[in-house]
Amino acid sequence: ARNYPNAGMPERPGLIGEADGGILFLDEFAELPMNLQAHLLRVLDSGEYHRLGEAKPRRANFRLIAATNRPTTALKHDVLARFPFQIMTPGLNERREDIPLLIAHFLAQIAAETGQRSIYPPEALELLATADWPGNVRQLANLIRQTVAVSQTPVVPVELVQQSLGGAPGRLPSFDDARDEFTRGYLSQILQITGGNV
């Protein structure tokens, strides 16, 4: 019996094989090291690729959509040339009019997930609309989740929003960290109220 490296492994088509006849979306595309970007040139030109362990090339017909938040200079020039359509989307700082809509969307998501309905007073919305957002929509989403998780009332206090914005730009704690911090504080209060006897 021959010893095949993939013996016993189920056959899988891989990302390119799965995308045949459809669309392949690659996020954080510019994070790929230059040498890996070079490996994509053949498949971008002709759709030809090799599956792991196979000598015979295969073909896939697909559209590639790639996204990145890094400058296009992070891409190999010959890879970038294979993208005939490039769309640059502005950052959140350049589309502040979207901030109230995004906040409403995130609050609706949180309400659907947790049943917790929260609102932001106009002063808090004004703070958020004028804040700096180097982390764009993800940073805003984390701040909304954090302040809702920590807030003791359905109306998120302006002071809480201001405190959350006071951290280093783009360095807000993750939602999970904020929830854990809230849980620790909540349990600590319960222990104090009950004299440590729960």
Coordinates of N, CA and C in Angstrom, one line a residue:
A1 N 0.8 -1.2 0.0 CA 0.0 0.0 0.0 C 0.9 1.2 0.0
R2 N 0.5 2.2 -0.8 CA 1.3 3.4 -0.9 C 0.9 4.3 0.3
N3 N 1.8 5.1 0.7 CA 1.6 6.0 1.8 C 1.3 7.4 1.2
Y4 N 0.0 7.8 1.1 CA -0.4 9.1 0.6 C -0.6 10.1 1.8
P5 N -0.1 11.3 1.6 CA -0.2 12.3 2.7 C -1.6 12.6 3.1
N6 N -2.6 12.5 2.2 CA -3.9 12.8 2.6 C -4.8 11.6 2.8
A7 N -4.1 10.4 3.0 CA -4.9 9.2 3.2 C -5.7 9.3 4.5
G8 N -7.0 8.9 4.4 CA -7.8 9.0 5.6 C -8.5 10.3 5.8
M9 N -8.1 11.3 5.0 CA -8.6 12.6 5.1 C -9.8 12.8 4.1
P10 N -10.9 13.3 4.5 CA -12.0 13.5 3.5 C -11.6 14.5 2.5
E11 N -12.0 14.3 1.2 CA -11.6 15.2 0.2 C -12.5 16.5 0.3
R12 N -11.8 17.6 0.2 CA -12.5 18.9 0.4 C -12.1 19.8 -0.8
P13 N -13.0 20.6 -1.3 CA -12.7 21.4 -2.5 C -11.9 22.6 -2.2
G14 N -11.8 23.1 -1.0 CA -11.1 24.3 -0.7 C -11.9 25.5 -1.1
L15 N -11.3 26.7 -0.7 CA -12.0 27.9 -0.9 C -12.3 28.2 -2.4
I16 N -11.2 28.0 -3.2 CA -11.4 28.3 -4.6 C -12.3 27.3 -5.3
G17 N -12.2 26.0 -5.0 CA -13.1 25.0 -5.5 C -14.6 25.3 -5.1
E18 N -14.8 25.7 -3.9 CA -16.1 26.1 -3.4 C -16.7 27.3 -4.2
A19 N -15.8 28.2 -4.5 CA -16.3 29.4 -5.2 C -16.6 29.2 -6.7
D20 N -16.2 28.1 -7.2 CA -16.5 27.9 -8.7 C -17.9 28.1 -9.0
G21 N -18.1 29.0 -10.0 CA -19.5 29.4 -10.4 C -20.1 30.5 -9.5
G22 N -19.3 31.0 -8.6 CA -19.9 32.0 -7.7 C -18.9 33.1 -7.4
I23 N -18.9 33.5 -6.1 CA -18.1 34.6 -5.6 C -17.3 34.2 -4.5
L24 N -16.0 34.6 -4.4 CA -15.1 34.4 -3.3 C -14.8 35.7 -2.7
F25 N -15.2 35.9 -1.4 CA -14.9 37.1 -0.7 C -13.7 36.9 0.3
L26 N -12.7 37.7 0.1 CA -11.5 37.6 1.0 C -11.4 38.9 1.8
D27 N -11.6 38.9 3.1 CA -11.5 40.0 4.0 C -10.1 40.2 4.4
E28 N -9.7 41.4 4.8 CA -8.3 41.7 5.3 C -7.3 41.2 4.2
F29 N -7.6 41.4 3.0 CA -6.8 40.9 1.9 C -5.3 41.4 1.9
A30 N -5.1 42.7 2.3 CA -3.8 43.2 2.3 C -3.0 42.7 3.4
E31 N -3.6 42.0 4.3 CA -2.8 41.3 5.4 C -2.0 40.1 4.9
L32 N -2.4 39.6 3.7 CA -1.6 38.5 3.2 C -0.2 39.0 2.9
P33 N 0.8 38.2 3.3 CA 2.2 38.6 3.0 C 2.4 38.6 1.4
M34 N 3.3 39.4 1.0 CA 3.6 39.6 -0.5 C 3.8 38.2 -1.2
N35 N 4.5 37.3 -0.5 CA 4.8 36.0 -1.2 C 3.5 35.2 -1.4
L36 N 2.6 35.3 -0.5 CA 1.3 34.6 -0.7 C 0.4 35.3 -1.7
Q37 N 0.5 36.6 -1.8 CA -0.2 37.3 -2.8 C 0.2 36.9 -4.2
A38 N 1.5 36.6 -4.3 CA 2.1 36.2 -5.6 C 1.5 34.9 -6.0
H39 N 1.2 34.0 -5.1 CA 0.6 32.7 -5.4 C -0.8 32.8 -6.0
L40 N -1.4 34.0 -5.8 CA -2.8 34.1 -6.4 C -2.8 34.6 -7.8
L41 N -1.7 35.0 -8.3 CA -1.6 35.6 -9.7 C -2.2 34.7 -10.7
R42 N -1.9 33.4 -10.7 CA -2.3 32.5 -11.8 C -3.8 32.3 -11.7
V43 N -4.3 32.1 -10.5 CA -5.8 31.8 -10.3 C -6.5 33.1 -10.7
L44 N -6.0 34.3 -10.4 CA -6.7 35.5 -10.8 C -6.7 35.7 -12.3
D45 N -5.6 35.3 -13.0 CA -5.5 35.4 -14.4 C -6.4 34.4 -15.2
S46 N -6.2 33.1 -14.8 CA -6.8 32.1 -15.6 C -7.8 31.2 -14.9
G47 N -7.9 31.4 -13.6 CA -8.8 30.5 -12.8 C -8.1 29.2 -12.5
E48 N -6.8 29.0 -12.9 CA -6.1 27.7 -12.7 C -5.5 27.7 -11.3
Y49 N -5.7 26.5 -10.6 CA -5.1 26.3 -9.3 C -4.8 24.8 -9.1
H50 N -4.0 24.6 -8.1 CA -3.7 23.2 -7.7 C -4.2 22.9 -6.3
R51 N -4.9 21.8 -6.2 CA -5.3 21.4 -4.8 C -4.1 20.8 -4.1
L52 N -4.1 20.9 -2.8 CA -3.0 20.4 -2.0 C -2.8 18.9 -2.3
G53 N -1.5 18.5 -2.7 CA -1.2 17.1 -3.0 C -1.5 16.7 -4.4
E54 N -2.1 17.5 -5.2 CA -2.4 17.1 -6.6 C -1.4 17.8 -7.6
A55 N -1.0 17.0 -8.6 CA -0.1 17.6 -9.6 C -0.9 18.2 -10.8
K56 N -2.1 17.7 -11.0 CA -2.9 18.1 -12.1 C -3.7 19.4 -11.7
P57 N -3.5 20.5 -12.6 CA -4.2 21.7 -12.3 C -5.7 21.6 -12.4
R58 N -6.5 22.4 -11.7 CA -7.9 22.5 -11.9 C -8.2 23.9 -12.3
R59 N -9.5 24.1 -12.7 CA -9.9 25.4 -13.1 C -11.2 25.8 -12.3
A60 N -11.3 27.0 -11.9 CA -12.5 27.6 -11.3 C -12.8 28.9 -11.9
N61 N -14.1 29.1 -12.1 CA -14.6 30.3 -12.7 C -15.4 31.0 -11.6
F62 N -14.8 32.1 -11.1 CA -15.4 32.8 -9.9 C -15.1 34.3 -10.0
R63 N -15.8 35.1 -9.3 CA -15.5 36.5 -9.1 C -14.9 36.6 -7.7
L64 N -13.8 37.4 -7.7 CA -13.1 37.6 -6.4 C -13.4 39.0 -5.9
I65 N -13.9 39.1 -4.7 CA -14.1 40.4 -4.0 C -13.2 40.4 -2.8
A66 N -12.4 41.4 -2.7 CA -11.4 41.5 -1.6 C -11.6 42.8 -0.9
A67 N -11.4 42.8 0.4 CA -11.6 44.0 1.2 C -10.4 44.2 2.1
T68 N -10.0 45.4 2.4 CA -8.9 45.7 3.3 C -9.1 47.1 3.8
N69 N -8.6 47.4 5.0 CA -8.6 48.7 5.5 C -7.2 49.4 5.4
R70 N -6.3 48.6 4.8 CA -5.0 49.2 4.6 C -4.9 49.8 3.3
P71 N -3.9 50.7 3.1 CA -3.7 51.4 1.8 C -3.4 50.3 0.7
T72 N -3.7 50.7 -0.5 CA -3.5 49.7 -1.6 C -2.0 49.5 -1.8
T73 N -1.1 50.3 -1.3 CA 0.3 50.1 -1.4 C 0.8 48.9 -0.6
A74 N -0.1 48.3 0.2 CA 0.2 47.1 0.9 C 0.0 45.9 0.0
L75 N -0.5 46.1 -1.2 CA -0.7 45.0 -2.1 C 0.4 45.0 -3.2
K76 N 0.7 43.8 -3.7 CA 1.7 43.8 -4.8 C 1.1 44.5 -6.0
H77 N 1.9 45.3 -6.7 CA 1.3 46.1 -7.8 C 0.7 45.2 -8.8
D78 N 1.2 44.0 -9.1 CA 0.7 43.1 -10.1 C -0.6 42.4 -9.6
V79 N -0.8 42.2 -8.3 CA -2.0 41.7 -7.8 C -3.1 42.8 -7.9
L80 N -2.7 44.0 -7.5 CA -3.7 45.1 -7.5 C -4.2 45.4 -9.0
A81 N -3.3 45.2 -9.9 CA -3.7 45.4 -11.3 C -4.7 44.4 -11.8
R82 N -4.9 43.3 -11.1 CA -5.9 42.3 -11.5 C -7.3 42.7 -11.0
F83 N -7.4 43.7 -10.2 CA -8.7 44.2 -9.7 C -9.1 45.4 -10.6
P84 N -10.0 45.2 -11.6 CA -10.3 46.3 -12.5 C -11.3 47.3 -11.8
F85 N -12.0 46.9 -10.8 CA -12.9 47.8 -10.1 C -12.5 47.9 -8.7
Q86 N -12.2 49.1 -8.3 CA -11.8 49.4 -6.9 C -12.7 50.5 -6.3
I87 N -13.3 50.2 -5.2 CA -14.2 51.1 -4.5 C -13.6 51.5 -3.2
M88 N -13.4 52.7 -3.0 CA -12.9 53.2 -1.7 C -14.0 53.8 -0.9
T89 N -14.2 53.2 0.3 CA -15.3 53.7 1.2 C -14.7 54.6 2.2
P90 N -15.4 55.7 2.5 CA -14.9 56.6 3.5 C -15.0 56.0 4.9
G91 N -14.1 56.5 5.8 CA -14.1 56.1 7.2 C -15.3 56.7 7.9
L92 N -15.5 56.3 9.1 CA -16.7 56.8 9.9 C -16.5 58.3 10.2
N93 N -15.3 58.7 10.3 CA -15.1 60.2 10.6 C -15.5 61.0 9.4
E94 N -15.6 60.4 8.2 CA -16.0 61.2 7.0 C -17.5 61.0 6.7
R95 N -18.2 60.2 7.5 CA -19.6 60.1 7.3 C -20.3 60.0 8.6
R96 N -20.2 61.1 9.3 CA -20.7 61.2 10.7 C -22.2 61.2 10.7
E97 N -22.9 61.5 9.6 CA -24.3 61.5 9.5 C -24.9 60.0 9.6
D98 N -24.0 59.0 9.4 CA -24.4 57.6 9.6 C -24.4 57.2 11.0
I99 N -23.7 57.9 11.9 CA -23.5 57.5 13.3 C -24.9 57.2 14.0
P100 N -25.9 58.1 14.0 CA -27.1 57.8 14.6 C -27.8 56.6 14.1
L101 N -27.7 56.4 12.8 CA -28.3 55.2 12.1 C -27.6 53.9 12.6
L102 N -26.3 54.0 12.7 CA -25.6 52.8 13.1 C -25.9 52.5 14.6
I103 N -26.0 53.6 15.4 CA -26.3 53.3 16.9 C -27.7 52.7 17.0
A104 N -28.6 53.2 16.2 CA -30.0 52.5 16.3 C -29.9 51.1 15.8
H105 N -29.1 50.8 14.8 CA -29.0 49.4 14.3 C -28.3 48.5 15.4
F106 N -27.3 49.0 16.1 CA -26.6 48.2 17.1 C -27.5 48.0 18.3
L107 N -28.3 49.0 18.7 CA -29.2 48.9 19.8 C -30.3 47.9 19.5
A108 N -30.8 47.9 18.2 CA -31.8 46.9 17.8 C -31.2 45.5 17.9
Q109 N -29.9 45.3 17.4 CA -29.2 44.0 17.5 C -29.1 43.5 18.9
I110 N -28.7 44.4 19.8 CA -28.5 44.0 21.2 C -29.9 43.6 21.8
A111 N -30.9 44.4 21.5 CA -32.3 44.1 22.0 C -32.7 42.7 21.5
A112 N -32.4 42.4 20.2 CA -32.8 41.1 19.7 C -32.1 40.0 20.3
E113 N -30.8 40.2 20.6 CA -29.9 39.2 21.2 C -30.2 38.9 22.7
T114 N -30.4 40.0 23.4 CA -30.5 39.9 24.9 C -31.8 40.3 25.5
G115 N -32.7 40.9 24.7 CA -33.9 41.4 25.2 C -33.8 42.7 26.0
Q116 N -32.5 43.2 26.1 CA -32.3 44.5 26.8 C -32.4 45.7 25.8
R117 N -33.4 46.5 26.1 CA -33.7 47.7 25.3 C -33.0 48.9 26.0
S118 N -32.2 49.6 25.2 CA -31.5 50.7 25.7 C -31.7 51.9 24.8
I119 N -31.5 53.1 25.3 CA -31.6 54.3 24.5 C -30.5 55.2 24.9
Y120 N -30.1 56.1 24.0 CA -29.0 57.1 24.3 C -29.7 58.5 24.3
P121 N -29.5 59.2 25.3 CA -30.1 60.6 25.3 C -29.4 61.4 24.3
P122 N -30.0 62.5 23.9 CA -29.5 63.4 22.8 C -28.0 63.8 23.1
E123 N -27.7 64.1 24.3 CA -26.4 64.6 24.7 C -25.3 63.5 24.4
A124 N -25.7 62.2 24.6 CA -24.8 61.1 24.4 C -24.6 60.9 22.9
L125 N -25.7 61.1 22.1 CA -25.7 60.9 20.7 C -24.8 62.0 20.1
E126 N -24.9 63.2 20.6 CA -24.0 64.3 20.2 C -22.5 64.0 20.4
L127 N -22.3 63.5 21.6 CA -20.9 63.1 21.9 C -20.3 62.1 20.9
L128 N -21.1 61.1 20.6 CA -20.7 60.0 19.7 C -20.6 60.6 18.3
A129 N -21.4 61.5 17.9 CA -21.4 62.0 16.6 C -20.2 62.9 16.3
T130 N -19.6 63.5 17.4 CA -18.4 64.4 17.3 C -17.1 63.7 17.7
A131 N -17.2 62.5 18.1 CA -16.0 61.8 18.6 C -15.1 61.4 17.4
D132 N -13.9 61.0 17.7 CA -12.9 60.5 16.7 C -13.1 59.0 16.6
W133 N -13.2 58.4 15.4 CA -13.4 57.0 15.2 C -12.3 56.4 14.3
P134 N -11.1 56.3 14.9 CA -10.0 55.6 14.1 C -10.3 54.2 13.8
G135 N -11.0 53.5 14.7 CA -11.4 52.1 14.5 C -12.7 51.9 13.7
N136 N -13.2 53.0 13.2 CA -14.4 53.0 12.3 C -15.6 52.3 13.0
V137 N -16.4 51.6 12.2 CA -17.7 51.0 12.7 C -17.5 50.0 13.8
R138 N -16.4 49.2 13.7 CA -16.2 48.2 14.8 C -15.9 48.9 16.1
Q139 N -15.2 50.0 16.1 CA -15.0 50.7 17.4 C -16.3 51.3 17.9
L140 N -17.1 51.8 17.1 CA -18.4 52.3 17.5 C -19.3 51.2 18.0
A141 N -19.3 50.0 17.3 CA -20.1 48.9 17.8 C -19.6 48.4 19.2
N142 N -18.3 48.3 19.4 CA -17.8 47.9 20.7 C -18.2 48.9 21.8
L143 N -18.1 50.2 21.5 CA -18.5 51.2 22.5 C -20.0 51.0 22.8
I144 N -20.8 50.9 21.9 CA -22.3 50.7 22.1 C -22.5 49.5 23.0
R145 N -21.9 48.3 22.6 CA -22.1 47.1 23.4 C -21.5 47.3 24.8
Q146 N -20.4 47.9 24.9 CA -19.8 48.1 26.2 C -20.7 49.0 27.1
T147 N -21.1 50.1 26.6 CA -21.9 51.0 27.5 C -23.3 50.4 27.8
V148 N -23.9 49.7 26.9 CA -25.2 49.1 27.2 C -25.0 48.0 28.3
A149 N -23.9 47.2 28.2 CA -23.6 46.1 29.1 C -23.3 46.7 30.5
V150 N -22.7 47.8 30.6 CA -22.3 48.4 31.9 C -23.4 49.3 32.5
S151 N -24.2 49.8 31.7 CA -25.2 50.8 32.2 C -26.2 50.0 33.1
Q152 N -26.5 50.7 34.2 CA -27.4 50.2 35.2 C -28.9 50.5 34.9
T153 N -29.1 51.4 33.9 CA -30.4 51.8 33.5 C -30.6 51.7 32.0
P154 N -31.9 51.6 31.6 CA -32.2 51.6 30.1 C -31.7 52.8 29.4
V155 N -31.6 54.0 30.0 CA -31.1 55.2 29.4 C -29.6 55.2 29.7
V156 N -28.8 55.1 28.7 CA -27.3 55.0 29.0 C -26.9 56.4 29.4
P157 N -26.2 56.5 30.6 CA -25.8 57.8 31.1 C -24.7 58.5 30.2
V158 N -24.9 59.8 30.0 CA -23.9 60.5 29.2 C -22.5 60.4 29.8
E159 N -22.4 60.3 31.1 CA -21.1 60.2 31.8 C -20.4 58.9 31.4
L160 N -21.2 57.8 31.3 CA -20.7 56.5 30.9 C -20.1 56.6 29.5
V161 N -20.9 57.2 28.6 CA -20.4 57.4 27.2 C -19.1 58.2 27.2
Q162 N -19.1 59.3 27.9 CA -17.9 60.2 28.0 C -16.7 59.4 28.5
Q163 N -17.0 58.6 29.6 CA -15.9 57.8 30.1 C -15.4 56.8 29.1
S164 N -16.2 56.2 28.4 CA -15.8 55.2 27.3 C -15.0 55.9 26.2
L165 N -15.4 57.1 25.9 CA -14.7 57.8 24.8 C -13.4 58.4 25.3
G166 N -13.2 58.5 26.7 CA -12.0 59.1 27.2 C -10.8 58.2 27.1
G167 N -11.0 56.9 26.8 CA -9.8 56.0 26.7 C -9.0 56.4 25.5
A168 N -7.9 55.7 25.3 CA -7.0 55.9 24.2 C -7.8 55.6 22.9
P169 N -7.7 56.5 21.9 CA -8.4 56.2 20.6 C -8.2 54.9 20.1
G170 N -9.3 54.2 19.7 CA -9.2 52.9 19.1 C -8.8 51.8 20.1
R171 N -8.8 52.1 21.4 CA -8.3 51.1 22.4 C -9.5 50.8 23.4
L172 N -10.7 50.9 23.0 CA -11.8 50.5 23.9 C -11.7 49.0 24.2
P173 N -12.1 48.6 25.4 CA -12.1 47.2 25.7 C -13.1 46.5 24.8
S174 N -12.9 45.2 24.6 CA -13.9 44.5 23.8 C -15.1 44.3 24.6
F175 N -16.2 43.9 23.9 CA -17.5 43.7 24.5 C -17.3 42.6 25.6
D176 N -16.6 41.5 25.3 CA -16.4 40.5 26.3 C -15.7 41.0 27.5
D177 N -14.7 41.8 27.3 CA -13.9 42.4 28.5 C -14.8 43.3 29.3
A178 N -15.7 44.1 28.6 CA -16.6 45.0 29.3 C -17.6 44.2 30.1
R179 N -18.1 43.1 29.5 CA -19.1 42.3 30.2 C -18.5 41.6 31.4
D180 N -17.3 41.1 31.3 CA -16.6 40.5 32.4 C -16.3 41.5 33.5
E181 N -15.9 42.7 33.2 CA -15.7 43.7 34.2 C -17.0 44.0 34.9
F182 N -18.1 44.2 34.1 CA -19.4 44.4 34.8 C -19.8 43.3 35.7
T183 N -19.6 42.0 35.2 CA -20.0 40.9 36.0 C -19.2 40.8 37.3
R184 N -17.9 41.1 37.3 CA -17.1 41.2 38.5 C -17.6 42.2 39.5
G185 N -17.9 43.4 38.9 CA -18.4 44.5 39.8 C -19.8 44.1 40.4
Y186 N -20.6 43.5 39.6 CA -22.0 43.1 40.0 C -21.9 42.1 41.1
L187 N -21.1 41.1 40.9 CA -20.9 40.0 41.9 C -20.3 40.6 43.2
S188 N -19.4 41.5 43.1 CA -18.7 42.1 44.2 C -19.8 42.9 45.1
Q189 N -20.7 43.6 44.4 CA -21.8 44.3 45.1 C -22.7 43.3 45.8
I190 N -23.0 42.2 45.2 CA -23.9 41.2 45.8 C -23.2 40.7 47.1
L191 N -21.9 40.4 47.0 CA -21.2 39.9 48.1 C -21.2 40.9 49.3
Q192 N -21.0 42.2 48.9 CA -21.0 43.2 50.0 C -22.4 43.3 50.6
I193 N -23.5 43.3 49.8 CA -24.8 43.4 50.3 C -25.2 42.2 51.3
T194 N -24.7 41.0 50.9 CA -25.1 39.8 51.7 C -24.0 39.5 52.7
G195 N -23.0 40.3 52.9 CA -22.0 40.0 53.8 C -21.1 38.8 53.5
G196 N -21.1 38.5 52.2 CA -20.3 37.4 51.7 C -21.0 36.1 51.8
N197 N -22.2 36.1 52.2 CA -23.0 34.8 52.4 C -24.1 34.8 51.3
V198 N -23.7 34.0 50.2 CA -24.7 33.9 49.1 C -25.2 32.5 49.0

